[in-house]
Every structure is written in structure tokens, then in C-alpha cells.
CSV table of C-alpha atoms in Angstrom, one decimal:
chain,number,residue,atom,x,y,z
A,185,UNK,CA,167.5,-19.6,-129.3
A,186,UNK,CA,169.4,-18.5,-131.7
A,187,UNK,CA,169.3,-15.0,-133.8
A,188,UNK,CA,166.9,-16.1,-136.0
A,189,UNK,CA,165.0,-12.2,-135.3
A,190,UNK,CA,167.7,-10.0,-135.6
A,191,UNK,CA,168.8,-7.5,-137.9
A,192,UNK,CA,172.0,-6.5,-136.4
A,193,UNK,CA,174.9,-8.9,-135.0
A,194,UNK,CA,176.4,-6.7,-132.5
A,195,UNK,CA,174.8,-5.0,-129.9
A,196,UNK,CA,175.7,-3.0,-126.7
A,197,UNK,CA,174.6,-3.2,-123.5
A,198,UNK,CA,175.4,-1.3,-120.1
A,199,UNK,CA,175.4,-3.4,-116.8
A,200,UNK,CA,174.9,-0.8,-113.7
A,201,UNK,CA,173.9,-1.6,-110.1
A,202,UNK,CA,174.8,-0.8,-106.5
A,203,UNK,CA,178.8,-1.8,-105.5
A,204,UNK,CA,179.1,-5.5,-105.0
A,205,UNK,CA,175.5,-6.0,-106.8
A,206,UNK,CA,177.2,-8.8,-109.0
A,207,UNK,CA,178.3,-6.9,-111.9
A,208,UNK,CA,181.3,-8.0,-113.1
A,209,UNK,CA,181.3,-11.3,-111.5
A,210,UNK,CA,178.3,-11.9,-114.0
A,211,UNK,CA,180.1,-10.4,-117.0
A,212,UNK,CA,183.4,-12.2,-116.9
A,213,UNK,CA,181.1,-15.4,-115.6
A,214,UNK,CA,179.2,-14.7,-119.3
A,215,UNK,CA,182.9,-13.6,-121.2
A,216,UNK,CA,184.9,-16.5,-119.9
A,217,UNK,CA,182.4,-19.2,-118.9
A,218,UNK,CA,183.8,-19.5,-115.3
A,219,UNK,CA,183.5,-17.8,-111.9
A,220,UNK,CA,186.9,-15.5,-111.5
A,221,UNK,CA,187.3,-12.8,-108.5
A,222,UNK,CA,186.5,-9.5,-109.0
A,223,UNK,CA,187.6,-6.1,-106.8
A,224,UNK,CA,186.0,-3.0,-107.0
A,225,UNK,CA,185.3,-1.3,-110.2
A,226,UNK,CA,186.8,2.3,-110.8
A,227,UNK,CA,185.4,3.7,-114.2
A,228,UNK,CA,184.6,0.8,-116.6
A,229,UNK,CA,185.2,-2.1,-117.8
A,230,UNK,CA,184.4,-3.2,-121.3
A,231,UNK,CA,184.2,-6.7,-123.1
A,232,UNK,CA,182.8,-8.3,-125.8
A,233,UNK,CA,180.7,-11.5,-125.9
A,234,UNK,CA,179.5,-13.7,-128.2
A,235,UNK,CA,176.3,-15.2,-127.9
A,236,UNK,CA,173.3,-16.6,-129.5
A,237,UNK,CA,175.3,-15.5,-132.7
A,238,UNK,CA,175.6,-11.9,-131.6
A,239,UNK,CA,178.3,-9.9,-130.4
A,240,UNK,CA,177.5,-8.1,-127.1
A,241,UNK,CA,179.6,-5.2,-126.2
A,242,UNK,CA,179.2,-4.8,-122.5
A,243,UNK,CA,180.2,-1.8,-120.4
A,244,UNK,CA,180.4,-2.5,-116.8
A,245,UNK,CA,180.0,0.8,-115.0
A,246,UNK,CA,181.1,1.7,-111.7
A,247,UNK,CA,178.9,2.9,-109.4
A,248,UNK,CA,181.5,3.5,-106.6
A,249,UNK,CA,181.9,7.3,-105.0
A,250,UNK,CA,180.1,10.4,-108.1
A,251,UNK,CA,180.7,7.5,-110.6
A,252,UNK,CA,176.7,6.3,-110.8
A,253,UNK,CA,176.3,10.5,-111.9
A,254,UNK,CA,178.5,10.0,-114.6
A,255,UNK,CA,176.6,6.9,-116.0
A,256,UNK,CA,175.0,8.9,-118.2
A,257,UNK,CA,177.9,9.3,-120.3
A,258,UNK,CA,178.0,6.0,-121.6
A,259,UNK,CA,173.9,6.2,-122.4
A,260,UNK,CA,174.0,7.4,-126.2
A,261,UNK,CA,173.7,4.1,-129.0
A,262,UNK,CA,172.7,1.9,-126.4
A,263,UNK,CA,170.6,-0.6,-126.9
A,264,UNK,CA,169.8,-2.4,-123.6
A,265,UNK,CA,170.4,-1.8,-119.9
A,266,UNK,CA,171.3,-4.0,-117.2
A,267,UNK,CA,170.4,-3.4,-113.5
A,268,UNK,CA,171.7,-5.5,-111.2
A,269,UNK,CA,170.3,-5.9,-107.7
A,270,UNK,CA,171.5,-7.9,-105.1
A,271,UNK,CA,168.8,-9.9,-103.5
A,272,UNK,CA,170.3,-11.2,-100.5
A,273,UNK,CA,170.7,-7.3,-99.0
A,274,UNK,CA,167.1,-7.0,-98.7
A,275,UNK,CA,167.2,-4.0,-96.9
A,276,UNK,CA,168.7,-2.0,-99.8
A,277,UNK,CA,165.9,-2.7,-102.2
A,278,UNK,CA,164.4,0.6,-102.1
A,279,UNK,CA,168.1,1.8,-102.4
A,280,UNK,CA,168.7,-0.3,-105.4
A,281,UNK,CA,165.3,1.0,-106.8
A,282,UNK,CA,165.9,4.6,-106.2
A,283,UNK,CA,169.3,4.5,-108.7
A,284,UNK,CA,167.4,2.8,-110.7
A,285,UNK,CA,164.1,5.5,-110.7
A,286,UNK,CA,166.9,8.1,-110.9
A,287,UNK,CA,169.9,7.4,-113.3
A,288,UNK,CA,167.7,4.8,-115.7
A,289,UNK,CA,164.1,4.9,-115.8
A,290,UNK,CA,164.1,8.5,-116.1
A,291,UNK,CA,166.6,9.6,-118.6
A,292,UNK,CA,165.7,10.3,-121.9
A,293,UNK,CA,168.2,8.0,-123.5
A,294,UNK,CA,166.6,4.8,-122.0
A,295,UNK,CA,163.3,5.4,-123.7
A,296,UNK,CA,161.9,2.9,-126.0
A,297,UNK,CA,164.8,0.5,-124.8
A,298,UNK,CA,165.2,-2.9,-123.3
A,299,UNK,CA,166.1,-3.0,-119.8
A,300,UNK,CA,166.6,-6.0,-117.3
A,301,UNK,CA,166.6,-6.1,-113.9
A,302,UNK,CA,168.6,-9.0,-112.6
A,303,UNK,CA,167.7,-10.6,-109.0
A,304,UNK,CA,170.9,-11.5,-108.5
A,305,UNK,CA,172.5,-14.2,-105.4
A,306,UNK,CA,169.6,-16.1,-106.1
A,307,UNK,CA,171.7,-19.1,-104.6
A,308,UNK,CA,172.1,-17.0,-100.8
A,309,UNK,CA,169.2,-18.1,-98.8
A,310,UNK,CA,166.7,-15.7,-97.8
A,311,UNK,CA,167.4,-14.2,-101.0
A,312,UNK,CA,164.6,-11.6,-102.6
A,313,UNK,CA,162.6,-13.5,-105.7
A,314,UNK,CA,162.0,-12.4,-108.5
A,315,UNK,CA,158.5,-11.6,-108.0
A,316,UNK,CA,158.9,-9.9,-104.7
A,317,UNK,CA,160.8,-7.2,-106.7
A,318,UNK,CA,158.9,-7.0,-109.3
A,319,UNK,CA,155.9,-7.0,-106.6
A,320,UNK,CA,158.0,-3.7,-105.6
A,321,UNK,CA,158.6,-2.3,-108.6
A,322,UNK,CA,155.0,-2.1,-109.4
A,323,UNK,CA,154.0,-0.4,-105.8
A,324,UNK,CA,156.4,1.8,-106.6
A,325,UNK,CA,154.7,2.6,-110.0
A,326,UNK,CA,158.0,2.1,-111.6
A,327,UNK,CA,157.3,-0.3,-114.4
A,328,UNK,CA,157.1,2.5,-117.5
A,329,UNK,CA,155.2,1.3,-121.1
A,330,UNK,CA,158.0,3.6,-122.4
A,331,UNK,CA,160.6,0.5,-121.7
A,332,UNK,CA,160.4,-3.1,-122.6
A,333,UNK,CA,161.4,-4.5,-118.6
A,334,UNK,CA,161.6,-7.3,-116.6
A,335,UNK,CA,162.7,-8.5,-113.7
A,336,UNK,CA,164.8,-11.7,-113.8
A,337,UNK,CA,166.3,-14.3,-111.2
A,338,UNK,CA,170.2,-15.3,-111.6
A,339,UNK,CA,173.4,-16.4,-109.8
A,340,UNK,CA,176.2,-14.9,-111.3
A,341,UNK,CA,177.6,-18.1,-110.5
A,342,UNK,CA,175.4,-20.4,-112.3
A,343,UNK,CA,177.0,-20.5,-115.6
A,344,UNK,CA,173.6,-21.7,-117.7
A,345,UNK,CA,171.4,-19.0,-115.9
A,346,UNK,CA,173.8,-16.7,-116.9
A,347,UNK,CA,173.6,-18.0,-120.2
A,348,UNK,CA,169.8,-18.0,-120.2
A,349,UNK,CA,169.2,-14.5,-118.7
A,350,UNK,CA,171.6,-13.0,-121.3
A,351,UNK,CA,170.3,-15.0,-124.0
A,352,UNK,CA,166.0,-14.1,-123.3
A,353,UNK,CA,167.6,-10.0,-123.0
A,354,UNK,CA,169.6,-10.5,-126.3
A,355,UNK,CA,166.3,-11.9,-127.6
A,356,UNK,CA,163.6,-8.9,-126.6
A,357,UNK,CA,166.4,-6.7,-127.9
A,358,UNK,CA,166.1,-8.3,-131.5
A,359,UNK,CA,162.4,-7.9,-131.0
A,360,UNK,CA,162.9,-4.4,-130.1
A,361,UNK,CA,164.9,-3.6,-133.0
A,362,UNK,CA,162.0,-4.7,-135.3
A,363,UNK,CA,159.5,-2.9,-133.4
A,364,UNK,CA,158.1,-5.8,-132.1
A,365,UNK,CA,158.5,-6.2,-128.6
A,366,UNK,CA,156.1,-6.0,-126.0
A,367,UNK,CA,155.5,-2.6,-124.5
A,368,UNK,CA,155.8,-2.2,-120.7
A,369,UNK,CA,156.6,-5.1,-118.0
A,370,UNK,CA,157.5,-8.8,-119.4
A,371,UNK,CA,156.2,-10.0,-116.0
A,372,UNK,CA,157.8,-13.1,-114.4
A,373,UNK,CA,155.0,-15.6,-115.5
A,374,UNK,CA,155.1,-14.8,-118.9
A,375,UNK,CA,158.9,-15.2,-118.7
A,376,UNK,CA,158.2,-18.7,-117.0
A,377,UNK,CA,155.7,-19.5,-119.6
A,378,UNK,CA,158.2,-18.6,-122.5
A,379,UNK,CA,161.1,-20.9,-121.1
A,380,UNK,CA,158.6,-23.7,-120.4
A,381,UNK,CA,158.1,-23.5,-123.8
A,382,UNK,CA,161.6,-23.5,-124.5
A,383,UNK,CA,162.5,-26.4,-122.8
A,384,UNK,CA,159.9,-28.8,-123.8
A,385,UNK,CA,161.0,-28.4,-127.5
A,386,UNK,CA,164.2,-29.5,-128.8
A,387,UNK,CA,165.9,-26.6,-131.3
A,388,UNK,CA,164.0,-27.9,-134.7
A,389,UNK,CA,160.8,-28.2,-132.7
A,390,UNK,CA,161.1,-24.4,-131.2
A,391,UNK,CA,162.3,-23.3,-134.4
A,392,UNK,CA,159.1,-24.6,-136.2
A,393,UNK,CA,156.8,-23.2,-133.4
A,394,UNK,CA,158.6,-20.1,-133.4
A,395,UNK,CA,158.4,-19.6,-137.3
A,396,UNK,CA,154.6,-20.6,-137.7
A,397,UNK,CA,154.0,-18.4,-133.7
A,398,UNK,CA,152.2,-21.5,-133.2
A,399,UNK,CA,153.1,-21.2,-129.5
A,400,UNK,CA,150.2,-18.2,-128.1
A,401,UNK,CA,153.2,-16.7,-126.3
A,402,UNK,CA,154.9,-15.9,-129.3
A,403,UNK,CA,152.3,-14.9,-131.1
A,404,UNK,CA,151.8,-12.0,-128.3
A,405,UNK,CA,155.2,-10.7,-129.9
A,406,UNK,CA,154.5,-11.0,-133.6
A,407,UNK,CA,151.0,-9.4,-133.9
């Protein structure tokens, strides 16, 4: 897509989520374009990548033992935030969702920021979808017009829907940036919808479309 929208060529990011949620199998998937093994976070880990023509500073955050208290730390000049769930432990959805109700949604420093959920192990049958969390999220009441959010599907071992999940959060975050990004849930239609979009065209076409917001989903984030 491009970084045709924004104003700023680096940007930082946190990635949180329960242990073994997929966190820094997906950020050294994204930093070196390959699936490496990872052990346990303690503290942080920290890398830059580039994508899209932006350089994303990611913090990896340990959520192992008090660490997930201490998350807040890291909050200040942030600009987006990463939770990752594990979908294939569906009985620790509600856990998943009550760090992220507790430590994300509700601290001050999230406010008017972008934050993705990621549905991660999407390629472990009897995974969680997409829309079943988000489903969740909104019995839950958690989806907050104070955020731009959504709820994504990925394998942190699928190199392009890394790619691609990274590349649609880099995007909002641009949006964001000029005040232009949609209030509340991005919900997993209009996220299918957007890539449908994307895929048909070839780079000049979307370029075009996206310049003229000929395409009614755009246009949603330019008015």
C-alpha cells in the first residue's frame, strides 16, 4: 500500500498478549522474513522494521510473572498497540480479554490510538475466527469509540499475512495521524471489503482509486 498518507516515517508500536500468544514469533517472522524459535520473553525486546516505507519500532513486552503491571511503562509516545491472542486456547479468551480490558483499553495513554487485536494460530484447527472474537469483544461491551480497533486473523507463520496485517495497522495509523481514521471498531467485513478491494487492483489502479476515494470504502475514511 504504500505510505502514500503519512506524515511521519517512523512509528512505534507495542505488541502485548498472554505468554506464548505469538508475540515474538510474529515480530522476528515481520523483522527477518522467516519463522525462527523463540523462548520466553523476560522484559523486552525491541526491533525495528521497515515497511510500506516506514520504520516500525516494535517493543515486544513480556507478560510473564508482574511484567504485564509494568507494561504501562513503555505506554507514553506510542502510537499503536498490538494484542495478541491465541486462538487455538479457546478457553482463555475471556483471559486474554480481561488483560486486554485491564492494562490497554482502559489506560489513559491508549486513548485516541490504534490498536489491533490479532487472532493469532489461525493455521491450528479449531482455531477461534476472527469474528468470534470480535463477536466477544462486543458482548463484552469492549469495543471503545475512544480507540480506532479491530480484530484481525494471522499466522505468525504465514509470512504475507504477516506482512498484510502489519501493513492495514501501519495504514489506520497514518490515517490516525491526520485525524482521519474511523472512530471505534473497523469490523471484520469492512476489513474484508478493503482487501477485496486491494487485491483486485494492481498498485497504479489502487493508487488512482485511492487518490480520487473512488472506492466507497475509502471514501468512509476521507470525509
Amino acid at each position: 500500500m504504500g505510505n502514500w498518507f503519512c506524515r511521519t516515517k517512523n512509528i512505534k508500536i507495542i505488541i502485548l498478549g498472554l505468554d506464548a500468544s505469538g508475540k515474538t514469533t510474529m515480530l522476528y517472522h515481520m523483522k527477518l522474513g522467516e519463522f525462527v524459535s523463540t523462548i520466553p520473553t523476560i522484559g523486552h525486546n525491541i526491533e525495528t522494521v521497515h515497511l510500506d516505507g516506514i520504520d516500525i519500532t516494535c517493543w515486544d513486552l513480556s507478560s510473564r510473572g508482574v511484567m504485564s503491571k509494568l507494561w504501562q511503562v513503555y505506554y507514553p509516545n506510542t502510537q499503536g498497540f498490538v494484542f495478541m491472542i491465541d486462538s487455538s486456547r479457546r478457553d482463555e479468551l475471556d483471559d486474554s480479554l480481561n488483560e486486554f480490558l485491564t492494562y490497554v483499553l482502559r489506560h489513559e495513554h491508549t486513548i485516541n490510538k490504534v490498536i489491533m487485536i490479532v487472532a493469532n494460530k489461525q493455521d491450528l484447527k479449531g482455531a477461534l475466527s476472527a469474528q468470534e472474537i470480535e463477536d466477544r469483544l462486543l458482548e463484552r461491551s469492549l469495543a471503545s469509540r475512544q480507540h480506532t480497533m479491530f480484530v484481525t486473523p494471522c499466522s505468525a507463520l504465514d509470512k504475507k499475512q504477516v506482512n498484510e496485517t502489519f501493513s492495514f495497522f501501519a495504514h489506520q495509523i497514518c490515517l490516525n495521524e491526520k485525524g482521519k481514521a474511523k472512530s471505534g471498531l473497523i469490523t471484520v467485513k469492512e476489513q474484508q471489503e478493503y482487501w477485496n478491494q486491494i487485491h483486485k487492483a494492481d498498485t497504479e489502479t489502487t493508487f488512482k482509486l485511492i487518490l480520487h476515494n473512488s472506492i466507497q470504502y475509502f471514501k468512509s475514511y476521507f470525509e
